[in-house]
Amino acid sequence: MKTIDELLTEGVAGKRVFVRADLNVPLDGGTITDDGRIRAVLPTVKALADAGAKVVIASHLGRPKGAPDPAFSLAPAAARMGELLGTDVAFATDTVGDSARSTVAGLADGQVAVIENLRFNAGETAKDDAERGAFADRLAELADVYVGDGFGAVHRKHASVFDLPARLPHAAGHLIATEVGVLKKLTEDVKRPYVVALGGSKVSDKLAVIDQLLGKADRLLIGGGMVFTFLKAKGYEVGASLLQEDQIPVVQEYIERAEKSGVELVLPVDVVTSTEFPDLKTKAPGHPHTVAADAIPADQLGLDIGPETRKLYASKLADAATVFWNGPMGVFEHPDYAEGTKAVAQALLDSPAFTVVGGGDSAAAVRLLGFDENAFGHISTGGGASLEYLEGKTLPGLAALED
């Protein structure tokens, strides 16, 4: 895989360099609530602009239905990009139309432009190879070189991720090179003990990675909404908690496999519950109760790991040499149910281990709860991509950058 450093050595001055970034930032109306993904691509953008390239940045945002939708415009991301770069960033109001062509044509060496949301075109996400390829052909007309740096999208077989690199000379940007290097530390010659903390709402989202980790990790800590399927699989009552009953047989099998293979599978000993899901907009006080994990009342739903579990999980992380954390331990967006996620984050900071926060809600939680991002070994920009890499899957966006 050619890196951006090799590309810069060859020279990019005067060339149109198409950077497939991940600017899929959360928006409250037109306001960006977390600009982490924009900041993550800045080293690549700055390096190319400083080398005299005409930088054309493209990304998706949200899930529009293959047609323009103002609610998913990249205009706020382009504006924020300009603020962070300290220079004007041009914005094209379409992806491959008149605005994109004229905006790119108007770039001087070292200037930067952002084109509109790629998913405003049905060809970006099309299952049909020909339709996707046709859109990639039109994108290729805007550039001389391709740089892949949207790690959060490399697990998608989309036109700008998979098909476009085949049409242009290509290289991996700084972010992708960093992400792949970190993930190799979690899959090749791992320093032990290797502890994985998994949370999030649905156990079905994590089954494939648990399957792989049962042969690689020394210890698995389970939290979040997914934990109630584990507790149910052990015969506990889980009240009104989130439960995927159809996954119970698989989870039971994994519990048995963990015991046989010597992997320590750690579940909560207590949980924080309430009779209702909290209001995440108003942050109105909830009605939290702490109960034993095997004694959740019928009218209660679990919303966080309890105080004894926080201590337990911190102790299980304290002696680790490598830690991967993906998924919050509870409804971290509400202060009454954020303590479990805080405790795991703090335990990672207190540990001498190489720590990786696996993107998505975990990365959002780190920022929302006020932790110093730089204190962690690495915070990934791609939760789904990280998980699929650990599952051993071939990621289309990475395969496309290989020569």
mmCIF file of C-alpha atoms in Angstrom:
data_model
loop_
_atom_site.group_PDB
_atom_site.id
_atom_site.type_symbol
_atom_site.label_atom_id
_atom_site.label_comp_id
_atom_site.label_asym_id
_atom_site.label_seq_id
_atom_site.Cartn_x
_atom_site.Cartn_y
_atom_site.Cartn_z
ATOM 1 C CA MET A 1 0.000 0.000 0.000
ATOM 2 C CA LYS A 2 1.560 3.268 -1.104
ATOM 3 C CA THR A 3 1.551 5.925 1.602
ATOM 4 C CA ILE A 4 1.042 9.643 1.306
ATOM 5 C CA ASP A 5 4.707 10.151 2.213
ATOM 6 C CA GLU A 6 5.717 8.262 -0.936
ATOM 7 C CA LEU A 7 3.200 10.269 -2.946
ATOM 8 C CA LEU A 8 4.586 13.547 -1.634
ATOM 9 C CA THR A 9 8.108 12.447 -2.491
ATOM 10 C CA GLU A 10 7.003 11.865 -6.077
ATOM 11 C CA GLY A 11 5.462 15.344 -6.108
ATOM 12 C CA VAL A 12 1.865 16.585 -6.202
ATOM 13 C CA ALA A 13 2.339 20.266 -7.029
ATOM 14 C CA GLY A 14 -0.307 21.408 -9.493
ATOM 15 C CA LYS A 15 -2.124 18.064 -9.373
ATOM 16 C CA ARG A 16 -5.779 17.656 -8.406
ATOM 17 C CA VAL A 17 -5.752 15.259 -5.460
ATOM 18 C CA PHE A 18 -9.067 13.682 -4.519
ATOM 19 C CA VAL A 19 -9.145 12.964 -0.768
ATOM 20 C CA ARG A 20 -11.860 10.551 0.321
ATOM 21 C CA ALA A 21 -12.326 11.704 3.907
ATOM 22 C CA ASP A 22 -14.854 10.844 6.586
ATOM 23 C CA LEU A 23 -16.618 14.087 7.486
ATOM 24 C CA ASN A 24 -19.678 12.254 8.778
ATOM 25 C CA VAL A 25 -19.982 14.521 11.802
ATOM 26 C CA PRO A 26 -22.984 14.750 14.141
ATOM 27 C CA LEU A 27 -25.152 17.799 13.506
ATOM 28 C CA ASP A 28 -27.691 19.650 15.610
ATOM 29 C CA GLY A 29 -29.432 21.512 12.824
ATOM 30 C CA GLY A 30 -26.528 23.172 11.067
ATOM 31 C CA THR A 31 -24.230 23.055 14.104
ATOM 32 C CA ILE A 32 -21.488 20.451 14.376
ATOM 33 C CA THR A 33 -21.524 18.908 17.847
ATOM 34 C CA ASP A 34 -18.290 16.907 17.470
ATOM 35 C CA ASP A 35 -15.633 17.853 14.886
ATOM 36 C CA GLY A 36 -13.284 14.967 15.695
ATOM 37 C CA ARG A 37 -13.527 13.404 12.258
ATOM 38 C CA ILE A 38 -12.720 16.697 10.545
ATOM 39 C CA ARG A 39 -9.673 17.205 12.725
ATOM 40 C CA ALA A 40 -8.553 13.640 12.019
ATOM 41 C CA VAL A 41 -8.065 14.287 8.294
ATOM 42 C CA LEU A 42 -6.295 17.650 8.722
ATOM 43 C CA PRO A 43 -2.727 16.242 8.661
ATOM 44 C CA THR A 44 -3.341 14.737 5.217
ATOM 45 C CA VAL A 45 -5.069 17.838 3.864
ATOM 46 C CA LYS A 46 -2.363 20.165 5.194
ATOM 47 C CA ALA A 47 0.445 18.008 3.827
ATOM 48 C CA LEU A 48 -1.069 17.973 0.340
ATOM 49 C CA ALA A 49 -1.921 21.675 0.315
ATOM 50 C CA ASP A 50 1.545 22.633 1.587
ATOM 51 C CA ALA A 51 3.029 20.536 -1.238
ATOM 52 C CA GLY A 52 1.079 22.567 -3.804
ATOM 53 C CA ALA A 53 -1.736 20.132 -4.586
ATOM 54 C CA LYS A 54 -5.230 21.221 -5.517
ATOM 55 C CA VAL A 55 -7.073 19.326 -2.792
ATOM 56 C CA VAL A 56 -10.596 18.060 -3.500
ATOM 57 C CA ILE A 57 -12.217 16.595 -0.380
ATOM 58 C CA ALA A 58 -15.217 14.274 -0.621
ATOM 59 C CA SER A 59 -17.259 12.483 2.012
ATOM 60 C CA HIS A 60 -20.662 11.135 2.936
ATOM 61 C CA LEU A 61 -22.796 12.428 5.786
ATOM 62 C CA GLY A 62 -25.746 10.557 7.208
ATOM 63 C CA ARG A 63 -28.054 8.394 5.124
ATOM 64 C CA PRO A 64 -29.790 10.487 2.459
ATOM 65 C CA LYS A 65 -31.810 8.486 -0.056
ATOM 66 C CA GLY A 66 -29.530 8.960 -3.066
ATOM 67 C CA ALA A 67 -30.802 12.485 -3.722
ATOM 68 C CA PRO A 68 -29.991 15.974 -2.384
ATOM 69 C CA ASP A 69 -31.290 16.651 1.115
ATOM 70 C CA PRO A 70 -30.342 19.933 2.844
ATOM 71 C CA ALA A 71 -30.397 18.218 6.247
ATOM 72 C CA PHE A 72 -27.327 16.210 5.193
ATOM 73 C CA SER A 73 -25.337 18.933 3.445
ATOM 74 C CA LEU A 74 -21.581 19.007 3.986
ATOM 75 C CA ALA A 75 -21.604 22.811 3.992
ATOM 76 C CA PRO A 76 -21.120 23.015 7.799
ATOM 77 C CA ALA A 77 -18.221 20.568 7.588
ATOM 78 C CA ALA A 78 -16.597 22.606 4.817
ATOM 79 C CA ALA A 79 -16.932 25.769 6.892
ATOM 80 C CA ARG A 80 -15.397 24.069 9.924
ATOM 81 C CA MET A 81 -12.591 22.694 7.749
ATOM 82 C CA GLY A 82 -11.777 26.243 6.703
ATOM 83 C CA GLU A 83 -11.738 27.432 10.320
ATOM 84 C CA LEU A 84 -9.372 24.650 11.363
ATOM 85 C CA LEU A 85 -7.082 25.185 8.376
ATOM 86 C CA GLY A 86 -7.147 28.938 8.822
ATOM 87 C CA THR A 87 -7.917 29.507 5.151
ATOM 88 C CA ASP A 88 -10.861 29.712 2.787
ATOM 89 C CA VAL A 89 -12.223 26.357 1.691
ATOM 90 C CA ALA A 90 -14.336 26.363 -1.452
ATOM 91 C CA PHE A 91 -17.594 24.427 -1.406
ATOM 92 C CA ALA A 92 -19.279 22.807 -4.397
ATOM 93 C CA THR A 93 -23.038 22.470 -4.093
ATOM 94 C CA ASP A 94 -23.069 19.173 -6.013
ATOM 95 C CA THR A 95 -20.719 16.207 -6.411
ATOM 96 C CA VAL A 96 -20.104 15.749 -10.136
ATOM 97 C CA GLY A 97 -22.186 18.532 -11.675
ATOM 98 C CA ASP A 98 -21.469 22.073 -12.845
ATOM 99 C CA SER A 99 -20.654 23.379 -9.377
ATOM 100 C CA ALA A 100 -18.135 20.615 -8.661
ATOM 101 C CA ARG A 101 -16.430 20.990 -12.026
ATOM 102 C CA SER A 102 -16.185 24.784 -11.831
ATOM 103 C CA THR A 103 -15.088 24.751 -8.179
ATOM 104 C CA VAL A 104 -12.272 22.284 -8.869
ATOM 105 C CA ALA A 105 -11.271 24.127 -12.042
ATOM 106 C CA GLY A 106 -10.992 27.330 -10.017
ATOM 107 C CA LEU A 107 -8.545 25.952 -7.481
ATOM 108 C CA ALA A 108 -5.034 27.342 -7.416
ATOM 109 C CA ASP A 109 -2.083 25.257 -6.217
ATOM 110 C CA GLY A 110 -2.370 24.700 -2.459
ATOM 111 C CA GLN A 111 -6.079 25.487 -2.283
ATOM 112 C CA VAL A 112 -8.769 23.217 -0.840
ATOM 113 C CA ALA A 113 -12.344 22.477 -1.837
ATOM 114 C CA VAL A 114 -15.079 20.254 -0.422
ATOM 115 C CA ILE A 115 -17.700 18.795 -2.745
ATOM 116 C CA GLU A 116 -21.243 18.037 -1.626
ATOM 117 C CA ASN A 117 -22.363 14.820 0.082
ATOM 118 C CA LEU A 118 -21.447 11.809 -2.060
ATOM 119 C CA ARG A 119 -24.611 9.996 -1.012
ATOM 120 C CA PHE A 120 -26.719 12.607 -2.767
ATOM 121 C CA ASN A 121 -25.949 10.385 -5.774
ATOM 122 C CA ALA A 122 -27.497 6.917 -5.879
ATOM 123 C CA GLY A 123 -24.393 5.600 -7.638
ATOM 124 C CA GLU A 124 -22.263 6.037 -4.520
ATOM 125 C CA THR A 125 -23.918 3.215 -2.589
ATOM 126 C CA ALA A 126 -25.371 1.198 -5.487
ATOM 127 C CA LYS A 127 -25.187 -2.590 -5.270
ATOM 128 C CA ASP A 128 -24.910 -2.740 -9.048
ATOM 129 C CA ASP A 129 -21.252 -2.642 -10.100
ATOM 130 C CA ALA A 130 -21.985 -0.814 -13.353
ATOM 131 C CA GLU A 131 -24.008 1.933 -11.682
ATOM 132 C CA ARG A 132 -21.371 2.398 -9.025
ATOM 133 C CA GLY A 133 -18.616 2.366 -11.636
ATOM 134 C CA ALA A 134 -20.361 4.993 -13.726
ATOM 135 C CA PHE A 135 -20.446 7.338 -10.741
ATOM 136 C CA ALA A 136 -16.779 6.601 -10.024
ATOM 137 C CA ASP A 137 -15.964 7.517 -13.645
ATOM 138 C CA ARG A 138 -17.524 10.942 -13.152
ATOM 139 C CA LEU A 139 -15.684 11.470 -9.861
ATOM 140 C CA ALA A 140 -12.410 10.498 -11.566
ATOM 141 C CA GLU A 141 -12.850 13.407 -13.976
ATOM 142 C CA LEU A 142 -12.303 15.763 -11.035
ATOM 143 C CA ALA A 143 -8.870 14.455 -10.100
ATOM 144 C CA ASP A 144 -5.426 13.259 -11.113
ATOM 145 C CA VAL A 145 -4.601 11.326 -7.930
ATOM 146 C CA TYR A 146 -6.628 9.589 -5.223
ATOM 147 C CA VAL A 147 -5.842 9.552 -1.503
ATOM 148 C CA GLY A 148 -7.937 7.340 0.753
ATOM 149 C CA ASP A 149 -8.200 8.764 4.250
ATOM 150 C CA GLY A 150 -11.780 8.047 5.334
ATOM 151 C CA PHE A 151 -11.148 5.116 7.651
ATOM 152 C CA GLY A 152 -14.726 5.189 8.936
ATOM 153 C CA ALA A 153 -15.926 4.182 5.452
ATOM 154 C CA VAL A 154 -13.338 1.603 4.358
ATOM 155 C CA HIS A 155 -15.636 -1.296 5.221
ATOM 156 C CA ARG A 156 -18.137 -0.062 2.601
ATOM 157 C CA LYS A 157 -18.009 -1.155 -1.041
ATOM 158 C CA HIS A 158 -18.978 2.293 -2.273
ATOM 159 C CA ALA A 159 -17.970 4.108 -5.439
ATOM 160 C CA SER A 160 -15.678 6.672 -3.804
ATOM 161 C CA VAL A 161 -14.123 4.062 -1.503
ATOM 162 C CA PHE A 162 -13.744 0.975 -3.676
ATOM 163 C CA ASP A 163 -14.197 1.833 -7.379
ATOM 164 C CA LEU A 164 -12.526 5.227 -7.662
ATOM 165 C CA PRO A 165 -9.019 4.135 -6.542
ATOM 166 C CA ALA A 166 -8.939 1.675 -9.449
ATOM 167 C CA ARG A 167 -9.305 4.599 -11.847
ATOM 168 C CA LEU A 168 -6.533 6.825 -10.486
ATOM 169 C CA PRO A 169 -3.019 6.569 -9.056
ATOM 170 C CA HIS A 170 -3.696 6.088 -5.335
ATOM 171 C CA ALA A 171 -2.207 6.161 -1.861
ATOM 172 C CA ALA A 172 -3.271 5.901 1.766
ATOM 173 C CA GLY A 173 -3.470 9.097 3.786
ATOM 174 C CA HIS A 174 -1.954 9.640 7.223
ATOM 175 C CA LEU A 175 -5.129 8.666 9.069
ATOM 176 C CA ILE A 176 -5.617 5.324 7.335
ATOM 177 C CA ALA A 177 -1.933 4.469 7.707
ATOM 178 C CA THR A 178 -2.168 5.212 11.434
ATOM 179 C CA GLU A 179 -5.407 3.258 11.903
ATOM 180 C CA VAL A 180 -4.061 0.169 10.136
ATOM 181 C CA GLY A 181 -0.847 0.314 12.130
ATOM 182 C CA VAL A 182 -2.795 0.422 15.385
ATOM 183 C CA LEU A 183 -5.118 -2.420 14.406
ATOM 184 C CA LYS A 184 -2.136 -4.604 13.552
ATOM 185 C CA LYS A 185 -1.030 -4.183 17.167
ATOM 186 C CA LEU A 186 -4.368 -5.734 18.153
ATOM 187 C CA THR A 187 -4.091 -8.673 15.761
ATOM 188 C CA GLU A 188 -0.369 -9.417 15.261
ATOM 189 C CA ASP A 189 2.111 -10.087 18.071
ATOM 190 C CA VAL A 190 -0.242 -8.678 20.720
ATOM 191 C CA LYS A 191 1.252 -7.727 24.087
ATOM 192 C CA ARG A 192 -0.542 -9.565 26.899
ATOM 193 C CA PRO A 193 -2.683 -9.570 28.939
ATOM 194 C CA TYR A 194 -5.002 -8.458 26.135
ATOM 195 C CA VAL A 195 -8.292 -7.147 27.527
ATOM 196 C CA VAL A 196 -11.304 -6.165 25.429
ATOM 197 C CA ALA A 197 -14.217 -4.130 26.777
ATOM 198 C CA LEU A 198 -17.331 -4.335 24.622
ATOM 199 C CA GLY A 199 -20.544 -2.366 25.072
ATOM 200 C CA GLY A 200 -23.240 -0.807 22.936
ATOM 201 C CA SER A 201 -26.885 -1.638 22.544
ATOM 202 C CA LYS A 202 -27.162 -4.776 20.416
ATOM 203 C CA VAL A 203 -25.264 -7.991 20.976
ATOM 204 C CA SER A 204 -25.923 -8.941 17.344
ATOM 205 C CA ASP A 205 -23.612 -6.087 16.272
ATOM 206 C CA LYS A 206 -20.725 -7.627 18.210
ATOM 207 C CA LEU A 207 -21.187 -11.387 17.715
ATOM 208 C CA ALA A 208 -18.666 -11.723 14.893
ATOM 209 C CA VAL A 209 -15.951 -9.837 16.757
ATOM 210 C CA ILE A 210 -16.629 -11.807 19.966
ATOM 211 C CA ASP A 211 -16.287 -14.985 17.917
ATOM 212 C CA GLN A 212 -12.808 -13.891 16.816
ATOM 213 C CA LEU A 213 -11.753 -12.516 20.190
ATOM 214 C CA LEU A 214 -12.549 -15.766 21.990
ATOM 215 C CA GLY A 215 -9.432 -17.104 20.318
ATOM 216 C CA LYS A 216 -7.278 -14.017 20.801
ATOM 217 C CA ALA A 217 -8.163 -12.010 23.923
ATOM 218 C CA ASP A 218 -7.319 -13.016 27.481
ATOM 219 C CA ARG A 219 -10.288 -11.256 29.014
ATOM 220 C CA LEU A 220 -13.611 -9.860 27.766
ATOM 221 C CA LEU A 221 -15.603 -7.286 29.746
ATOM 222 C CA ILE A 222 -19.218 -6.928 28.630
ATOM 223 C CA GLY A 223 -21.472 -3.909 29.249
ATOM 224 C CA GLY A 224 -24.069 -1.708 27.585
ATOM 225 C CA GLY A 225 -27.466 -2.866 26.372
ATOM 226 C CA MET A 226 -25.934 -5.997 24.887
ATOM 227 C CA VAL A 227 -25.089 -7.344 28.347
ATOM 228 C CA PHE A 228 -28.690 -8.239 29.144
ATOM 229 C CA THR A 229 -28.703 -10.948 26.498
ATOM 230 C CA PHE A 230 -25.651 -12.397 28.265
ATOM 231 C CA LEU A 231 -27.342 -12.178 31.660
ATOM 232 C CA LYS A 232 -30.471 -13.819 30.264
ATOM 233 C CA ALA A 233 -28.314 -16.554 28.731
ATOM 234 C CA LYS A 234 -27.032 -17.292 32.238
ATOM 235 C CA GLY A 235 -30.600 -17.678 33.466
ATOM 236 C CA TYR A 236 -31.008 -14.270 35.094
ATOM 237 C CA GLU A 237 -34.162 -12.189 34.868
ATOM 238 C CA VAL A 238 -33.522 -8.900 33.073
ATOM 239 C CA GLY A 239 -36.843 -7.114 33.601
ATOM 240 C CA ALA A 240 -37.696 -4.669 30.840
ATOM 241 C CA SER A 241 -34.073 -4.316 29.700
ATOM 242 C CA LEU A 242 -33.034 -4.445 26.069
ATOM 243 C CA LEU A 243 -32.954 -8.078 25.060
ATOM 244 C CA GLN A 244 -32.300 -9.956 21.828
ATOM 245 C CA GLU A 245 -33.915 -13.281 22.637
ATOM 246 C CA ASP A 246 -33.034 -14.789 19.262
ATOM 247 C CA GLN A 247 -29.339 -14.388 20.118
ATOM 248 C CA ILE A 248 -29.481 -16.216 23.453
ATOM 249 C CA PRO A 249 -28.412 -19.626 22.029
ATOM 250 C CA VAL A 250 -25.365 -18.076 20.341
ATOM 251 C CA VAL A 251 -24.425 -16.198 23.497
ATOM 252 C CA GLN A 252 -24.756 -19.381 25.564
ATOM 253 C CA GLU A 253 -22.390 -21.090 23.147
ATOM 254 C CA TYR A 254 -19.885 -18.223 23.492
ATOM 255 C CA ILE A 255 -20.050 -18.402 27.287
ATOM 256 C CA GLU A 256 -19.252 -22.123 27.114
ATOM 257 C CA ARG A 257 -16.445 -21.525 24.602
ATOM 258 C CA ALA A 258 -14.896 -18.883 26.829
ATOM 259 C CA GLU A 259 -14.813 -21.313 29.743
ATOM 260 C CA LYS A 260 -13.246 -24.075 27.652
ATOM 261 C CA SER A 261 -10.651 -21.833 26.007
ATOM 262 C CA GLY A 262 -9.589 -20.087 29.201
ATOM 263 C CA VAL A 263 -10.852 -16.653 28.173
ATOM 264 C CA GLU A 264 -12.157 -14.767 31.191
ATOM 265 C CA LEU A 265 -15.643 -13.487 30.311
ATOM 266 C CA VAL A 266 -16.615 -10.831 32.866
ATOM 267 C CA LEU A 267 -20.237 -9.727 33.306
ATOM 268 C CA PRO A 268 -21.722 -7.085 35.629
ATOM 269 C CA VAL A 269 -22.461 -7.938 39.248
ATOM 270 C CA ASP A 270 -24.808 -4.965 39.593
ATOM 271 C CA VAL A 271 -26.650 -2.604 37.247
ATOM 272 C CA VAL A 272 -28.261 0.822 37.376
ATOM 273 C CA THR A 273 -31.928 0.658 36.399
ATOM 274 C CA SER A 274 -35.011 2.820 35.983
ATOM 275 C CA THR A 275 -38.655 2.322 35.092
ATOM 276 C CA GLU A 276 -38.241 4.431 31.946
ATOM 277 C CA PHE A 277 -35.650 5.431 29.387
ATOM 278 C CA PRO A 278 -34.194 8.890 30.196
ATOM 279 C CA ASP A 279 -34.888 12.049 28.226
ATOM 280 C CA LEU A 280 -31.615 12.668 26.404
ATOM 281 C CA LYS A 281 -32.598 16.107 25.131
ATOM 282 C CA THR A 282 -33.655 17.823 28.350
ATOM 283 C CA LYS A 283 -31.393 15.697 30.577
ATOM 284 C CA ALA A 284 -34.239 15.760 33.108
ATOM 285 C CA PRO A 285 -33.308 13.769 36.233
ATOM 286 C CA GLY A 286 -33.998 10.073 35.886
ATOM 287 C CA HIS A 287 -34.917 7.700 38.663
ATOM 288 C CA PRO A 288 -31.855 5.468 38.935
ATOM 289 C CA HIS A 289 -31.711 2.437 41.207
ATOM 290 C CA THR A 290 -28.825 0.054 41.722
ATOM 291 C CA VAL A 291 -29.733 -3.625 41.860
ATOM 292 C CA ALA A 292 -27.866 -6.912 41.688
ATOM 293 C CA ALA A 293 -27.362 -8.168 38.135
ATOM 294 C CA ASP A 294 -29.346 -11.312 38.939
ATOM 295 C CA ALA A 295 -32.229 -9.442 40.588
ATOM 296 C CA ILE A 296 -33.535 -6.881 38.097
ATOM 297 C CA PRO A 297 -37.210 -6.144 38.898
ATOM 298 C CA ALA A 298 -39.774 -6.868 36.200
ATOM 299 C CA ASP A 299 -40.677 -3.190 35.732
ATOM 300 C CA GLN A 300 -37.068 -1.953 35.525
ATOM 301 C CA LEU A 301 -34.699 -1.637 32.581
ATOM 302 C CA GLY A 302 -30.941 -1.647 32.929
ATOM 303 C CA LEU A 303 -29.237 1.559 31.779
ATOM 304 C CA ASP A 304 -25.678 1.313 33.103
ATOM 305 C CA ILE A 305 -23.279 -0.942 34.963
ATOM 306 C CA GLY A 306 -23.395 -0.461 38.734
ATOM 307 C CA PRO A 307 -20.750 0.823 41.193
ATOM 308 C CA GLU A 308 -19.437 -2.615 42.158
ATOM 309 C CA THR A 309 -19.094 -3.537 38.509
ATOM 310 C CA ARG A 310 -17.198 -0.314 37.842
ATOM 311 C CA LYS A 311 -14.660 -1.306 40.488
ATOM 312 C CA LEU A 312 -14.522 -4.846 39.125
ATOM 313 C CA TYR A 313 -13.942 -3.716 35.542
ATOM 314 C CA ALA A 314 -11.289 -1.204 36.613
ATOM 315 C CA SER A 315 -9.440 -4.014 38.395
ATOM 316 C CA LYS A 316 -9.684 -6.223 35.305
ATOM 317 C CA LEU A 317 -8.132 -3.453 33.191
ATOM 318 C CA ALA A 318 -5.399 -2.495 35.656
ATOM 319 C CA ASP A 319 -2.909 -5.239 34.721
ATOM 320 C CA ALA A 320 -3.537 -5.191 30.966
ATOM 321 C CA ALA A 321 -0.764 -4.658 28.427
ATOM 322 C CA THR A 322 -3.181 -4.100 25.525
ATOM 323 C CA VAL A 323 -6.778 -2.840 25.719
ATOM 324 C CA PHE A 324 -9.409 -2.437 23.012
ATOM 325 C CA TRP A 325 -12.644 -0.707 24.020
ATOM 326 C CA ASN A 326 -15.666 -0.485 21.739
ATOM 327 C CA GLY A 327 -19.111 0.576 22.920
ATOM 328 C CA PRO A 328 -20.302 2.516 25.983
ATOM 329 C CA MET A 329 -21.222 0.743 29.202
ATOM 330 C CA GLY A 330 -24.546 2.543 29.498
ATOM 331 C CA VAL A 331 -26.642 5.479 28.321
ATOM 332 C CA PHE A 332 -23.677 7.837 28.655
ATOM 333 C CA GLU A 333 -25.550 10.762 27.075
ATOM 334 C CA HIS A 334 -27.478 11.188 30.362
ATOM 335 C CA PRO A 335 -25.521 12.061 33.528
ATOM 336 C CA ASP A 336 -27.458 9.582 35.668
ATOM 337 C CA TYR A 337 -26.254 6.675 33.509
ATOM 338 C CA ALA A 338 -22.778 7.805 32.414
ATOM 339 C CA GLU A 339 -20.727 6.582 35.372
ATOM 340 C CA GLY A 340 -20.001 3.136 33.945
ATOM 341 C CA THR A 341 -18.612 4.561 30.709
ATOM 342 C CA LYS A 342 -16.631 7.137 32.688
ATOM 343 C CA ALA A 343 -15.169 4.399 34.862
ATOM 344 C CA VAL A 344 -13.952 2.360 31.897
ATOM 345 C CA ALA A 345 -12.468 5.446 30.228
ATOM 346 C CA GLN A 346 -10.700 6.417 33.439
ATOM 347 C CA ALA A 347 -9.419 2.863 33.901
ATOM 348 C CA LEU A 348 -7.888 3.028 30.437
ATOM 349 C CA LEU A 349 -6.146 6.275 31.362
ATOM 350 C CA ASP A 350 -4.879 4.786 34.629
ATOM 351 C CA SER A 351 -3.573 1.650 32.909
ATOM 352 C CA PRO A 352 -0.010 1.448 31.544
ATOM 353 C CA ALA A 353 -1.426 -0.575 28.636
ATOM 354 C CA PHE A 354 -1.523 0.396 24.980
ATOM 355 C CA THR A 355 -5.142 1.545 24.805
ATOM 356 C CA VAL A 356 -7.350 1.765 21.735
ATOM 357 C CA VAL A 357 -10.794 3.363 21.778
ATOM 358 C CA GLY A 358 -12.705 1.801 18.902
ATOM 359 C CA GLY A 359 -14.482 4.788 17.392
ATOM 360 C CA GLY A 360 -18.217 5.386 17.148
ATOM 361 C CA ASP A 361 -20.051 5.992 20.411
ATOM 362 C CA SER A 362 -16.942 5.167 22.453
ATOM 363 C CA ALA A 363 -15.006 8.017 20.855
ATOM 364 C CA ALA A 364 -18.016 10.325 21.206
ATOM 365 C CA ALA A 365 -18.291 9.398 24.886
ATOM 366 C CA VAL A 366 -14.632 10.226 25.516
ATOM 367 C CA ARG A 367 -15.172 13.710 24.138
ATOM 368 C CA LEU A 368 -18.622 14.282 25.647
ATOM 369 C CA LEU A 369 -17.463 13.243 29.117
ATOM 370 C CA GLY A 370 -14.516 15.622 29.001
ATOM 371 C CA PHE A 371 -11.543 13.272 28.764
ATOM 372 C CA ASP A 372 -8.274 14.316 27.129
ATOM 373 C CA GLU A 373 -8.207 12.485 23.799
ATOM 374 C CA ASN A 374 -4.428 12.640 23.647
ATOM 375 C CA ALA A 375 -4.135 10.649 26.878
ATOM 376 C CA PHE A 376 -5.335 7.471 25.147
ATOM 377 C CA GLY A 377 -3.049 5.375 22.977
ATOM 378 C CA HIS A 378 -5.355 5.788 19.994
ATOM 379 C CA ILE A 379 -8.932 6.847 19.352
ATOM 380 C CA SER A 380 -10.207 5.327 16.140
ATOM 381 C CA THR A 381 -12.391 7.251 13.726
ATOM 382 C CA GLY A 382 -14.206 4.135 12.538
ATOM 383 C CA GLY A 383 -16.154 1.943 14.936
ATOM 384 C CA GLY A 384 -17.635 -0.370 12.323
ATOM 385 C CA ALA A 385 -14.427 -0.492 10.298
ATOM 386 C CA SER A 386 -12.380 -1.313 13.403
ATOM 387 C CA LEU A 387 -14.705 -4.153 14.363
ATOM 388 C CA GLU A 388 -14.716 -5.653 10.873
ATOM 389 C CA TYR A 389 -10.909 -5.515 10.760
ATOM 390 C CA LEU A 390 -10.752 -7.371 14.070
ATOM 391 C CA GLU A 391 -13.270 -9.872 12.713
ATOM 392 C CA GLY A 392 -10.729 -10.703 10.024
ATOM 393 C CA LYS A 393 -12.828 -9.393 7.161
ATOM 394 C CA THR A 394 -11.374 -7.915 3.991
ATOM 395 C CA LEU A 395 -12.233 -4.209 3.991
ATOM 396 C CA PRO A 396 -13.027 -2.995 0.457
ATOM 397 C CA GLY A 397 -11.495 0.445 0.978
ATOM 398 C CA LEU A 398 -8.199 -1.003 2.166
ATOM 399 C CA ALA A 399 -8.102 -3.670 -0.523
ATOM 400 C CA ALA A 400 -8.592 -0.948 -3.139
ATOM 401 C CA LEU A 401 -5.478 0.876 -1.927
ATOM 402 C CA GLU A 402 -3.282 -2.192 -2.238
ATOM 403 C CA ASP A 403 -1.146 -2.533 -5.358
#
